[in-house]
Amino acid sequence: MTLLTPGNGAGMVMDRSLLGFDEAFDRTAADTRGQAAARVVISLLVFATGLTAMPLQVMLAWAAMFAVGDGALWIATEPRNQARRPVAFRSLRLAATALSTCAWVTIGLLWWFAPGGYSKAVTVALIGGVLLYMVRGCHRSLAQMLVTGGPPALALLYLPFTARTLDEMLGLLGSLTLLVGYAVSSAANAWQANRKLEATTLALVVKQREAEAASIAKGEFLANMSHEIRTPLNGVLAMAHVLDRAELGPREAEAARLICASGEVLDRLLSDILDLAKVEAGQLEIELAPFQAGDLARGVADLCRPKAEEKGVILAVEIDPAADRAWLGDAVRIRQVISNLLSNAVKFTAAGDVRLSLTAEPGPAGDARLRFTVTDTGIGFDPLMKDKLFDRFQQVDGSITRRFGGSGLGLAISRHLAETMGGVLDCDSRPGAGTMFWFELALPAAELAAEDEAAPAAAPGRGLRLLVADDHPTNLKVVEIILAGAGIEATLVENGLEAVTAHAAAAFDMILMDMQMPVMDGLTAVRAIRAEEQRAGRSRTPIVMLTANAMPEHIAAGRLAGADGHLTKPITPASLFAAITEACAAGEDEVAAAAVA
C-alpha cells in the first residue's frame, strides 16, 4: 500500500486498494467482458430507435463513440493483456468505461431534447439504466463506481434546469434528486458491504493458512516426538522381552513381565496419538482386502483372554455361521476397533463375564451388515454421559482414570475409524449393570485365495549374516543381543555410508537399516545399495527398515527407495524374527522368479 503525499512532490493519490484499482479490479474484468454481447444488442436497439427521432449523422457519431469505448473495453479486459501489463490495462479499462458511459449519457440527453411525447421517458430510462448498472455491477471497485456513476448522476441533476417553468423544474429536481440520491446511497452501501466481505474473506484465508501451517507443524512435531520416544523405548521393551525369555527366578520373571506390559502400554498410547493425528489431518487410509471375519473375532478374543483369566472373568465368543466367512474390508482397522472395545470391557469388569458376538444381516447384492457386539457385566456408566465417552482424552468420570488408567483416546479413535469405514459405533449402559458396545458396517462378500496349509513360521536359521545400520548405540546393542540369542551373526555400522561400504565389501543375507542417521541417511543408503547391486550384477539383498519413523509416508518412502519391509521400533524378539523370516522368504521368491524368467 503506497500513499503519495504533497511532501514528496507527487501530489495526493488515494490508496489503490481503496479505489479498487488493484487485483480485485482485475477479477471483475471477466464479468465486463461477458456482458459485451448484451451491450452490443442494446446499442443496436437504441440506434434503430434513435433513427426515428434524430438525424442519421447524429446516430452514426454516437455509434462510433460507443464502438470505440466498447472496443477499448474488450482489449483492456483480455486476460493476456492484464497479465502482461496490469496497471496500463487497468487505466485503459477505466478510460474506456468513462467513454462508454459518456456515450450512453449522451444518447440519453439527445433523447431529452428530441421531439415526441415519450422522449423524456426514454432519457430517464437510458441514464437511469446506467445508474442501475453502476449500483449492481460496479460496487467492487470505487474507481469504477465513480467513472460509471458520475456522468449519469450529473446529467440527471442537470435535466431539471432545462425545464420551461418553475413548477416543472421543482418537480423534476425533487424526483431526479431522489433517484440519484437513492442510487448513490445504494452504491455506497454495496461498496461498503463488499469491502467488509473482502476483509472477512481475507481473514478467513489467513486463518486457514495459519491452521494449515499449524497442522503441518503439529504433524512434524508428532513424527519427531514419536521417533524420539520410540528410540529409548525400543531399548527398554526389547531387553525386557529378552529377559522374559531367559531362565529367571519367580520375582525376576515377574519384574520382566511388568516391564514388558508397561512398555506395551506406552507403545499403544504413542500409536493412539499418531492415529488421532492422522484422523484430524484426514490422512487415515482404509485398505480393502479379503479377510475372514470369524477368525478375526476369535483372534482378538485370544489376545484378550489371558488378561480376562488373570482377573477371573469369563470371555466368551459367539459367531453367527452367516458371518463366519470372507468379507472385503480393512481387517487391520476393524481389528483395532474390536480390540479396543474388548480390552476396555475386560478392564472395566471386575467379575462376571465379557461376551463378543458377531452376526450378519444379509443385503440384497451379496453384501451384509456385520455387527460386532461386546457386552460385559462391569461398572457401566450414566447414559447421559455417553457422548462424552467418545470425546478425545475424556472419561465419563475422572475417578475412572485414577482407578483403571487409560488415555481416553481409544474410543474416540475407534469411532473415527468406524465412521471412516462407513460404519457406526455406539453403546448402551446403566451404572452398575454393565455395558454393551456395538460396531456395525456394511461389507461385500469376498473369497479368500486358496492356500496350501502352511507350517507355523519358523525362527530364522542359525548361521545367517546380517548387516545392521543404526546411529544409536542402544539400538545396535538391542539387535545384537536378540540376534546372538538366535545364533545369527550381526555386523554393526553407525550410518548409511558405512552400510553401503560394508555391503560392497561382503555379502549379507539381509540388511536392517535405520532411517535417520548422520553422514548418510537410511533411504539414501538403500538407493545406493540397489544401484550398486544393479551395476555389479549382484543378487538383491533383502532390506528391512528398522526405524522409529512410524508414519505411513515413512513406510511408503522406504518402499520407494527399494526396501522390502518396515519394522517400527520398539521391537520384540518375535517381531524382529518375523520381519527377518518374511524378508528372507520374499527374497528367495524373487530369486526363484528371476531364475525362471
Coordinates of C-alpha atoms in Angstrom, one line a residue:
M1 CA 0.0 0.0 0.0
T2 CA 1.5 3.3 -1.1
L3 CA 0.3 6.9 -0.3
L4 CA 1.9 9.8 -2.2
T5 CA 1.7 13.0 -0.2
P6 CA 2.3 16.6 -1.3
G7 CA 5.6 16.5 0.7
N8 CA 7.1 14.1 -1.9
G9 CA 6.2 16.3 -4.9
A10 CA 3.8 13.8 -6.5
G11 CA 0.5 15.2 -5.2
M12 CA -2.1 13.3 -3.1
V13 CA -3.0 9.9 -4.6
M14 CA -5.6 7.7 -2.9
D15 CA -4.7 4.2 -1.9
R16 CA -5.1 1.9 -4.9
S17 CA -6.7 -0.8 -2.8
L18 CA -9.3 1.7 -1.5
L19 CA -10.0 2.8 -5.1
G20 CA -10.3 -0.8 -6.2
F21 CA -7.5 -0.2 -8.7
D22 CA -5.7 -3.5 -8.0
E23 CA -6.0 -7.2 -8.5
A24 CA -9.6 -7.1 -7.2
F25 CA -10.4 -4.8 -10.1
D26 CA -8.9 -7.3 -12.5
R27 CA -11.2 -10.1 -11.2
T28 CA -14.2 -8.1 -12.4
A29 CA -12.9 -8.0 -15.9
A30 CA -14.4 -11.3 -16.8
D31 CA -17.9 -10.0 -15.9
T32 CA -17.4 -6.9 -18.0
R33 CA -16.1 -9.0 -20.9
G34 CA -19.0 -11.4 -20.6
Q35 CA -21.6 -8.6 -20.9
A36 CA -20.2 -7.3 -24.2
A37 CA -22.7 -9.2 -26.3
A38 CA -25.6 -7.8 -24.3
R39 CA -24.2 -4.2 -24.6
V40 CA -24.0 -4.6 -28.4
V41 CA -27.6 -5.9 -28.7
I42 CA -28.9 -3.0 -26.6
S43 CA -26.8 -0.4 -28.6
L44 CA -28.3 -1.8 -31.8
L45 CA -31.8 -1.4 -30.4
V46 CA -31.0 2.2 -29.3
F47 CA -29.5 3.0 -32.7
A48 CA -32.5 1.8 -34.5
T49 CA -35.0 3.6 -32.2
G50 CA -32.9 6.8 -32.4
L51 CA -33.2 6.9 -36.1
T52 CA -36.9 7.6 -35.7
A53 CA -36.3 10.9 -33.8
M54 CA -32.7 12.0 -34.7
P55 CA -30.7 12.6 -37.9
L56 CA -28.6 9.7 -39.2
Q57 CA -25.4 11.7 -38.8
V58 CA -26.0 12.1 -35.1
M59 CA -26.7 8.4 -34.6
L60 CA -23.6 7.4 -36.6
A61 CA -21.5 9.7 -34.5
W62 CA -23.0 8.2 -31.3
A63 CA -22.5 4.6 -32.7
A64 CA -18.8 5.5 -33.4
M65 CA -18.4 6.8 -29.8
F66 CA -19.9 3.6 -28.4
A67 CA -17.8 1.3 -30.6
V68 CA -14.6 3.0 -29.7
G69 CA -15.4 2.8 -26.0
D70 CA -16.6 -0.8 -26.0
G71 CA -13.8 -1.9 -28.3
A72 CA -11.3 -0.5 -25.9
L73 CA -13.0 -2.3 -23.1
W74 CA -12.7 -5.6 -25.0
I75 CA -9.0 -5.0 -25.4
A76 CA -8.5 -3.9 -21.8
T77 CA -10.2 -7.0 -20.4
E78 CA -8.2 -9.5 -22.4
P79 CA -6.6 -11.8 -19.8
R80 CA -3.2 -11.9 -21.5
N81 CA -3.1 -8.1 -21.7
Q82 CA -3.9 -7.9 -18.0
A83 CA -1.2 -10.4 -17.1
R84 CA 1.4 -8.7 -19.2
R85 CA 0.9 -5.0 -18.2
P86 CA -1.8 -4.9 -15.4
V87 CA -1.5 -1.2 -14.4
A88 CA -1.6 0.1 -18.0
F89 CA -4.6 -2.0 -19.0
R90 CA -6.5 -1.1 -15.8
S91 CA -6.0 2.5 -16.8
L92 CA -7.2 1.8 -20.3
R93 CA -10.2 0.0 -18.9
L94 CA -11.2 2.9 -16.7
A95 CA -10.8 5.3 -19.7
A96 CA -12.9 3.0 -21.9
T97 CA -15.5 2.7 -19.2
A98 CA -15.7 6.6 -19.0
L99 CA -16.1 6.9 -22.8
S100 CA -18.7 4.2 -22.9
T101 CA -20.6 5.7 -20.0
C102 CA -20.5 9.1 -21.7
A103 CA -21.8 7.6 -24.9
W104 CA -24.9 6.2 -23.1
V105 CA -25.4 9.5 -21.2
T106 CA -25.1 11.5 -24.5
I107 CA -27.7 9.5 -26.3
G108 CA -30.0 9.9 -23.2
L109 CA -29.5 13.7 -23.3
L110 CA -30.2 13.7 -27.1
W111 CA -33.5 12.0 -26.5
W112 CA -34.4 14.6 -23.9
F113 CA -34.3 17.3 -26.5
A114 CA -35.8 15.2 -29.3
P115 CA -39.4 15.8 -30.3
G116 CA -42.2 13.4 -29.2
G117 CA -44.2 12.7 -26.1
Y118 CA -42.1 9.8 -24.9
S119 CA -38.6 11.1 -25.5
K120 CA -38.1 12.3 -21.9
A121 CA -39.1 8.9 -20.6
V122 CA -36.5 7.3 -22.9
T123 CA -33.9 9.7 -21.4
V124 CA -34.7 8.7 -17.9
A125 CA -34.7 5.0 -18.8
L126 CA -31.3 5.2 -20.5
I127 CA -29.5 7.3 -18.0
G128 CA -31.2 5.6 -15.0
G129 CA -30.2 2.3 -16.5
V130 CA -26.6 3.4 -16.4
L131 CA -27.0 4.3 -12.7
L132 CA -28.7 0.9 -12.0
Y133 CA -25.7 -0.8 -13.7
M134 CA -23.4 1.2 -11.5
V135 CA -25.2 0.0 -8.4
R136 CA -25.4 -3.6 -9.5
G137 CA -22.2 -4.3 -11.3
C138 CA -19.5 -1.8 -10.1
H139 CA -19.7 -2.0 -6.3
R140 CA -16.4 -4.0 -6.1
S141 CA -14.3 -1.0 -7.4
L142 CA -14.7 2.5 -6.1
A143 CA -12.9 3.9 -9.2
Q144 CA -15.2 2.0 -11.5
M145 CA -18.2 3.3 -9.5
L146 CA -17.1 6.9 -9.8
V147 CA -16.4 6.6 -13.5
T148 CA -19.6 4.8 -14.3
G149 CA -21.9 6.6 -11.9
G150 CA -20.6 10.2 -12.0
P151 CA -21.7 11.2 -15.6
P152 CA -25.3 9.9 -15.3
A153 CA -25.7 11.4 -11.9
L154 CA -24.6 14.8 -13.1
A155 CA -26.7 14.5 -16.2
L156 CA -29.9 13.7 -14.2
L157 CA -29.3 16.6 -11.9
Y158 CA -28.8 18.9 -14.9
L159 CA -32.1 18.0 -16.5
P160 CA -34.4 20.0 -14.2
F161 CA -32.7 23.2 -15.2
T162 CA -33.8 22.7 -18.8
A163 CA -37.5 23.0 -17.7
R164 CA -39.6 25.8 -19.1
T165 CA -41.5 26.6 -15.9
L166 CA -40.6 26.8 -12.2
D167 CA -43.1 24.1 -11.2
E168 CA -41.7 21.7 -13.8
M169 CA -38.2 22.4 -12.7
L170 CA -39.0 21.9 -9.0
G171 CA -40.9 18.7 -9.8
L172 CA -38.1 17.3 -11.9
L173 CA -35.4 18.4 -9.4
G174 CA -37.2 16.7 -6.5
S175 CA -37.8 13.4 -8.3
L176 CA -34.5 13.2 -10.1
T177 CA -32.5 14.2 -7.0
L178 CA -34.4 11.4 -5.1
L179 CA -33.4 8.9 -7.8
V180 CA -29.8 10.0 -7.8
G181 CA -29.6 10.0 -4.0
Y182 CA -31.1 6.6 -3.8
A183 CA -28.7 5.2 -6.4
V184 CA -25.7 6.8 -4.7
S185 CA -26.8 5.5 -1.3
S186 CA -27.3 2.0 -2.6
A187 CA -24.0 2.0 -4.4
A188 CA -22.2 3.2 -1.2
N189 CA -23.8 0.5 0.9
A190 CA -23.0 -2.1 -1.7
W191 CA -19.4 -0.9 -1.8
Q192 CA -19.0 -0.9 2.0
A193 CA -20.6 -4.4 2.2
N194 CA -18.2 -5.6 -0.5
R195 CA -15.3 -4.2 1.5
K196 CA -16.4 -6.0 4.6
L197 CA -16.9 -9.2 2.7
E198 CA -13.4 -9.0 1.2
A199 CA -11.9 -8.2 4.6
T200 CA -13.7 -11.2 6.1
T201 CA -12.7 -13.5 3.2
L202 CA -9.1 -12.4 3.6
A203 CA -9.2 -13.0 7.3
L204 CA -10.6 -16.5 6.6
V205 CA -7.9 -17.2 4.1
V206 CA -5.2 -16.1 6.6
K207 CA -6.8 -18.2 9.4
Q208 CA -7.0 -21.2 7.0
R209 CA -3.3 -20.8 6.1
E210 CA -2.4 -20.5 9.8
A211 CA -4.4 -23.6 10.6
E212 CA -2.7 -25.5 7.8
A213 CA 0.7 -24.3 8.9
A214 CA -0.2 -25.3 12.5
S215 CA -1.4 -28.7 11.3
I216 CA 1.8 -29.3 9.4
A217 CA 3.9 -28.2 12.4
K218 CA 1.8 -30.5 14.6
G219 CA 2.4 -33.4 12.3
E220 CA 6.1 -32.8 12.2
F221 CA 6.2 -32.5 16.0
L222 CA 4.3 -35.7 16.4
A223 CA 6.5 -37.5 14.0
N224 CA 9.7 -36.2 15.7
M225 CA 8.2 -37.0 19.1
S226 CA 7.3 -40.5 18.0
H227 CA 10.9 -41.0 16.8
E228 CA 12.5 -39.7 19.9
I229 CA 10.2 -41.7 22.3
R230 CA 10.4 -44.9 20.3
T231 CA 14.2 -44.9 20.3
P232 CA 14.7 -45.3 24.1
L233 CA 11.5 -47.3 24.4
N234 CA 13.0 -49.8 22.0
G235 CA 15.9 -50.5 24.3
V236 CA 13.6 -50.9 27.4
L237 CA 11.0 -53.1 25.7
A238 CA 13.3 -55.2 23.7
M239 CA 15.6 -56.0 26.6
A240 CA 12.6 -56.7 28.8
H241 CA 11.4 -59.3 26.3
V242 CA 14.9 -60.8 26.1
L243 CA 14.8 -61.1 29.9
D244 CA 11.3 -62.6 29.8
R245 CA 12.6 -65.4 27.5
A246 CA 15.5 -66.1 29.8
E247 CA 15.6 -68.5 32.8
L248 CA 14.8 -66.2 35.7
G249 CA 13.7 -66.7 39.2
P250 CA 10.0 -66.0 40.0
R251 CA 10.5 -62.4 41.2
E252 CA 12.8 -61.5 38.4
A253 CA 10.4 -63.1 35.8
E254 CA 7.5 -61.1 37.3
A255 CA 9.6 -57.9 37.1
A256 CA 10.4 -58.6 33.4
R257 CA 6.8 -59.2 32.6
L258 CA 5.8 -56.0 34.3
I259 CA 8.4 -54.0 32.3
C260 CA 7.1 -55.6 29.1
A261 CA 3.4 -54.8 30.0
S262 CA 4.3 -51.2 30.9
G263 CA 6.3 -50.7 27.7
E264 CA 3.5 -52.1 25.6
V265 CA 1.0 -49.7 27.2
L266 CA 3.3 -46.8 26.4
D267 CA 3.8 -48.0 22.8
R268 CA 0.0 -48.3 22.4
L269 CA -0.5 -44.8 23.8
L270 CA 2.0 -43.5 21.3
S271 CA 0.3 -45.3 18.4
D272 CA -3.1 -43.9 19.6
I273 CA -1.7 -40.3 19.5
L274 CA -0.4 -40.8 16.0
D275 CA -3.6 -42.4 14.8
L276 CA -5.5 -39.4 16.2
A277 CA -3.2 -37.0 14.3
K278 CA -3.9 -38.9 11.1
V279 CA -7.7 -38.7 11.7
E280 CA -7.6 -35.0 12.4
A281 CA -5.4 -34.4 9.3
G282 CA -7.7 -36.5 7.1
Q283 CA -4.8 -38.8 6.3
L284 CA -6.3 -42.0 7.7
E285 CA -6.3 -44.5 4.8
I286 CA -8.5 -47.6 4.5
E287 CA -7.1 -50.6 2.7
L288 CA -9.6 -53.1 1.4
A289 CA -8.7 -56.8 1.2
P290 CA -10.5 -60.1 1.8
F291 CA -10.4 -61.3 5.4
Q292 CA -12.1 -64.0 7.5
A293 CA -14.4 -62.2 10.0
G294 CA -14.8 -65.2 12.3
D295 CA -11.1 -65.7 12.5
L296 CA -10.6 -62.0 13.2
A297 CA -13.1 -62.1 16.1
R298 CA -11.6 -65.2 17.6
G299 CA -8.1 -63.9 17.2
V300 CA -8.9 -60.7 19.1
A301 CA -10.6 -62.7 21.8
D302 CA -7.5 -64.9 22.2
L303 CA -5.3 -61.9 22.7
C304 CA -7.6 -60.5 25.5
R305 CA -8.2 -63.9 27.1
P306 CA -5.1 -64.1 29.3
K307 CA -5.9 -60.7 30.9
A308 CA -9.5 -61.9 31.5
E309 CA -8.4 -65.2 33.0
E310 CA -6.0 -63.3 35.3
K311 CA -9.0 -61.4 36.7
G312 CA -11.2 -64.4 36.8
V313 CA -13.5 -63.0 34.1
I314 CA -15.1 -65.4 31.6
L315 CA -14.5 -64.3 28.0
A316 CA -16.9 -65.9 25.5
V317 CA -17.2 -65.6 21.7
E318 CA -20.4 -66.2 19.7
I319 CA -20.2 -66.2 15.9
D320 CA -23.2 -66.4 13.6
P321 CA -22.4 -69.0 10.8
A322 CA -23.6 -66.5 8.2
A323 CA -20.9 -64.1 9.4
D324 CA -18.1 -66.7 9.7
R325 CA -16.8 -66.3 6.1
A326 CA -14.7 -63.9 4.0
W327 CA -15.6 -60.2 3.5
L328 CA -13.9 -57.3 1.7
G329 CA -12.8 -54.7 4.2
D330 CA -9.8 -53.3 6.2
A331 CA -9.1 -56.1 8.6
V332 CA -6.4 -54.1 10.4
R333 CA -8.7 -51.2 11.3
I334 CA -11.6 -53.5 12.1
R335 CA -9.4 -55.5 14.4
Q336 CA -8.2 -52.2 16.0
V337 CA -11.8 -51.2 16.8
I338 CA -12.8 -54.7 18.2
S339 CA -9.6 -55.0 20.2
N340 CA -10.2 -51.6 21.8
L341 CA -13.8 -52.5 22.7
L342 CA -12.9 -55.9 24.1
S343 CA -9.9 -54.8 26.1
N344 CA -12.0 -52.0 27.6
A345 CA -14.7 -54.5 28.6
V346 CA -12.1 -56.7 30.3
K347 CA -10.5 -53.7 32.0
F348 CA -13.8 -52.4 33.5
T349 CA -15.2 -55.8 34.5
A350 CA -14.1 -56.9 37.9
A351 CA -16.1 -60.1 38.0
G352 CA -18.6 -61.9 35.7
D353 CA -18.3 -62.3 32.0
V354 CA -17.4 -60.5 28.8
R355 CA -19.0 -61.6 25.5
L356 CA -18.1 -60.9 21.9
S357 CA -20.7 -61.7 19.3
L358 CA -20.6 -61.4 15.5
T359 CA -23.7 -61.5 13.4
A360 CA -24.5 -60.7 9.8
E361 CA -27.7 -59.3 8.3
P362 CA -27.7 -60.3 4.5
G363 CA -28.1 -57.5 2.0
P364 CA -29.6 -57.5 -1.5
A365 CA -26.5 -57.9 -3.6
G366 CA -24.3 -60.4 -1.8
D367 CA -23.2 -58.0 0.8
A368 CA -24.2 -57.9 4.5
R369 CA -24.3 -55.7 7.5
L370 CA -21.8 -57.1 10.0
R371 CA -22.4 -56.4 13.7
F372 CA -19.7 -56.9 16.3
T373 CA -21.2 -56.6 19.8
V374 CA -19.3 -56.5 23.1
T375 CA -21.2 -56.9 26.3
D376 CA -19.9 -57.0 29.9
T377 CA -21.0 -57.1 33.5
G378 CA -18.7 -54.3 34.5
I379 CA -19.2 -50.9 36.2
G380 CA -21.3 -49.4 33.5
F381 CA -21.9 -45.6 33.2
D382 CA -24.7 -43.0 33.2
P383 CA -26.4 -43.0 29.7
L384 CA -26.4 -39.1 29.8
M385 CA -22.6 -39.2 29.7
K386 CA -22.5 -41.4 26.5
D387 CA -21.5 -38.6 24.1
K388 CA -18.6 -37.5 26.4
L389 CA -17.3 -41.1 26.3
F390 CA -16.3 -40.7 22.6
D391 CA -14.5 -37.3 23.1
R392 CA -10.8 -37.2 23.0
F393 CA -8.9 -37.5 26.3
Q394 CA -12.2 -38.0 28.1
Q395 CA -13.6 -40.5 30.6
V396 CA -17.2 -40.4 31.9
D397 CA -15.7 -39.8 35.4
G398 CA -12.3 -38.6 36.4
S399 CA -12.2 -41.3 39.1
I400 CA -12.2 -44.0 36.3
T401 CA -8.9 -42.7 35.0
R402 CA -7.5 -42.9 38.5
R403 CA -8.8 -46.4 39.1
F404 CA -8.3 -48.1 35.7
G405 CA -5.9 -45.8 33.8
G406 CA -6.2 -45.1 30.1
S407 CA -5.7 -42.0 28.0
G408 CA -9.3 -41.6 26.8
L409 CA -8.2 -41.8 23.2
G410 CA -9.2 -45.4 22.3
L411 CA -12.9 -44.9 21.9
A412 CA -12.5 -41.5 20.1
I413 CA -10.2 -43.1 17.5
S414 CA -12.5 -46.2 17.2
R415 CA -15.5 -44.1 16.4
H416 CA -13.5 -42.2 13.8
L417 CA -12.3 -45.5 12.3
A418 CA -15.9 -46.8 12.2
E419 CA -17.2 -43.7 10.5
T420 CA -14.3 -43.6 8.0
M421 CA -15.2 -47.2 7.0
G422 CA -18.9 -46.2 6.6
G423 CA -19.9 -47.9 9.9
V424 CA -21.5 -47.0 13.2
L425 CA -20.1 -47.3 16.7
D426 CA -22.4 -46.8 19.6
C427 CA -23.2 -48.1 23.1
D428 CA -25.7 -48.5 25.9
S429 CA -25.2 -48.8 29.6
R430 CA -26.5 -48.4 33.1
P431 CA -24.4 -47.7 36.2
G432 CA -23.5 -51.0 37.9
A433 CA -25.4 -53.0 35.2
G434 CA -22.7 -53.5 32.6
T435 CA -22.2 -52.0 29.1
M436 CA -22.9 -53.0 25.6
F437 CA -20.9 -51.6 22.6
W438 CA -21.8 -52.4 19.0
F439 CA -19.9 -51.8 15.8
E440 CA -21.8 -52.1 12.5
L441 CA -20.6 -51.8 9.0
A442 CA -21.7 -53.0 5.6
L443 CA -19.2 -55.1 3.7
P444 CA -19.4 -57.0 0.4
A445 CA -18.8 -60.8 0.4
A446 CA -15.4 -62.0 -0.8
E447 CA -13.4 -65.1 -1.4
L448 CA -10.1 -65.9 0.2
A449 CA -7.4 -67.2 -2.2
A450 CA -6.9 -70.9 -1.7
E451 CA -3.7 -71.6 0.1
D452 CA -1.8 -74.8 1.0
E453 CA -1.8 -75.5 4.6
A454 CA 1.4 -73.9 5.8
A455 CA 3.5 -74.9 8.7
P456 CA 3.9 -72.5 11.5
A457 CA 6.6 -69.8 10.8
A458 CA 10.0 -71.0 12.0
A459 CA 12.6 -68.8 13.7
P460 CA 15.4 -67.6 11.4
G461 CA 18.0 -70.2 10.8
R462 CA 21.3 -70.1 12.6
G463 CA 24.3 -69.0 10.6
L464 CA 22.6 -66.1 8.9
R465 CA 24.8 -63.0 8.4
L466 CA 23.0 -59.6 8.9
L467 CA 24.2 -56.1 8.4
V468 CA 22.7 -53.7 10.9
A469 CA 22.9 -49.9 10.5
D470 CA 21.8 -47.6 13.3
D471 CA 23.4 -44.5 14.8
H472 CA 22.1 -45.2 18.3
P473 CA 24.4 -47.5 20.4
T474 CA 21.5 -48.8 22.5
N475 CA 19.5 -49.9 19.4
L476 CA 22.6 -51.6 18.0
K477 CA 23.1 -53.4 21.2
V478 CA 19.5 -54.5 21.4
V479 CA 19.5 -56.0 17.9
E480 CA 22.9 -57.6 18.5
I481 CA 21.7 -59.3 21.7
I482 CA 18.5 -60.6 20.2
L483 CA 20.2 -61.9 17.1
A484 CA 23.0 -63.5 19.1
G485 CA 20.4 -65.4 21.1
A486 CA 19.2 -67.0 17.8
G487 CA 22.7 -67.8 16.6
I488 CA 22.7 -65.0 13.9
E489 CA 25.9 -63.1 13.2
A490 CA 25.5 -59.3 13.0
T491 CA 27.8 -56.7 11.5
L492 CA 27.1 -53.4 13.1
V493 CA 27.6 -50.0 11.5
E494 CA 26.6 -46.5 12.6
N495 CA 25.5 -44.7 9.4
G496 CA 24.3 -45.2 5.9
L497 CA 27.7 -44.7 4.3
E498 CA 29.3 -47.4 6.4
A499 CA 26.4 -49.7 5.4
V500 CA 27.0 -49.0 1.7
T501 CA 30.7 -49.7 2.2
A502 CA 30.2 -52.9 4.2
H503 CA 27.7 -54.2 1.6
A504 CA 30.1 -53.5 -1.2
A505 CA 32.9 -55.4 0.6
A506 CA 30.9 -58.5 1.7
A507 CA 27.8 -60.5 1.1
F508 CA 25.0 -60.4 3.7
D509 CA 21.8 -62.5 3.9
M510 CA 19.8 -59.4 5.0
I511 CA 20.2 -55.7 6.0
L512 CA 18.4 -53.9 8.9
M513 CA 18.5 -50.2 8.1
D514 CA 17.6 -47.2 10.3
M515 CA 16.2 -44.1 8.5
Q516 CA 17.6 -41.1 10.4
M517 CA 21.4 -41.3 10.6
P518 CA 24.3 -38.9 10.3
V519 CA 26.6 -38.8 7.3
M520 CA 24.2 -40.7 5.1
D521 CA 20.5 -41.4 5.9
G522 CA 18.9 -44.8 5.5
L523 CA 16.9 -44.1 2.4
T524 CA 19.9 -42.7 0.5
A525 CA 21.9 -45.8 1.6
V526 CA 19.1 -48.2 0.3
R527 CA 19.1 -46.4 -3.0
A528 CA 22.9 -46.6 -3.2
I529 CA 22.9 -50.3 -2.4
R530 CA 20.2 -51.1 -5.0
A531 CA 22.2 -49.1 -7.6
E532 CA 25.4 -51.0 -6.8
E533 CA 23.6 -54.3 -7.0
Q534 CA 22.3 -53.5 -10.4
R535 CA 25.7 -52.1 -11.6
A536 CA 27.6 -55.1 -10.4
G537 CA 25.0 -57.7 -11.3
R538 CA 24.8 -58.9 -7.7
S539 CA 21.7 -60.6 -6.3
R540 CA 19.3 -58.5 -4.4
T541 CA 19.9 -58.4 -0.6
P542 CA 16.6 -58.2 1.4
I543 CA 16.5 -54.8 3.3
V544 CA 14.1 -54.1 6.2
M545 CA 13.8 -50.5 7.5
L546 CA 14.2 -50.8 11.3
T547 CA 13.2 -47.4 12.4
A548 CA 11.3 -45.3 14.9
N549 CA 9.6 -43.5 12.0
A550 CA 6.1 -44.9 12.1
M551 CA 4.0 -42.7 9.8
P552 CA 2.5 -44.0 6.5
E553 CA 4.7 -41.7 4.5
H554 CA 7.8 -43.2 6.1
I555 CA 6.7 -46.7 5.1
A556 CA 6.0 -45.5 1.6
A557 CA 9.3 -43.7 1.3
G558 CA 11.1 -46.9 2.3
R559 CA 9.3 -49.0 -0.3
L560 CA 10.0 -46.3 -3.0
A561 CA 13.8 -46.4 -2.1
G562 CA 13.9 -50.1 -2.6
A563 CA 13.4 -51.6 0.9
D564 CA 11.5 -54.9 1.3
G565 CA 9.9 -54.3 4.7
H566 CA 9.4 -51.9 7.5
L567 CA 9.7 -52.7 11.2
T568 CA 8.7 -50.0 13.7
K569 CA 10.5 -49.6 17.0
P570 CA 10.1 -50.6 19.7
I571 CA 10.7 -54.2 18.6
T572 CA 10.4 -57.5 20.4
P573 CA 12.4 -60.7 19.5
A574 CA 9.2 -62.1 18.0
S575 CA 8.6 -59.1 15.8
L576 CA 12.2 -58.9 14.7
F577 CA 12.4 -62.7 13.8
A578 CA 9.1 -62.4 11.9
A579 CA 10.4 -59.5 9.8
I580 CA 13.6 -61.4 9.1
T581 CA 11.8 -64.5 8.1
E582 CA 9.3 -62.7 5.9
A583 CA 12.0 -60.6 4.1
C584 CA 14.2 -63.6 3.5
A585 CA 11.3 -65.6 2.1
A586 CA 10.4 -62.7 -0.2
G587 CA 14.0 -62.5 -1.3
E588 CA 14.0 -66.3 -2.1
D589 CA 10.8 -66.0 -4.1
E590 CA 12.3 -63.1 -6.1
V591 CA 15.4 -65.0 -6.9
A592 CA 13.3 -68.0 -8.0
A593 CA 11.2 -65.8 -10.2
A594 CA 14.3 -64.3 -11.8
A595 CA 15.7 -67.7 -12.5
V596 CA 12.5 -68.9 -14.2
A597 CA 12.4 -65.7 -16.3

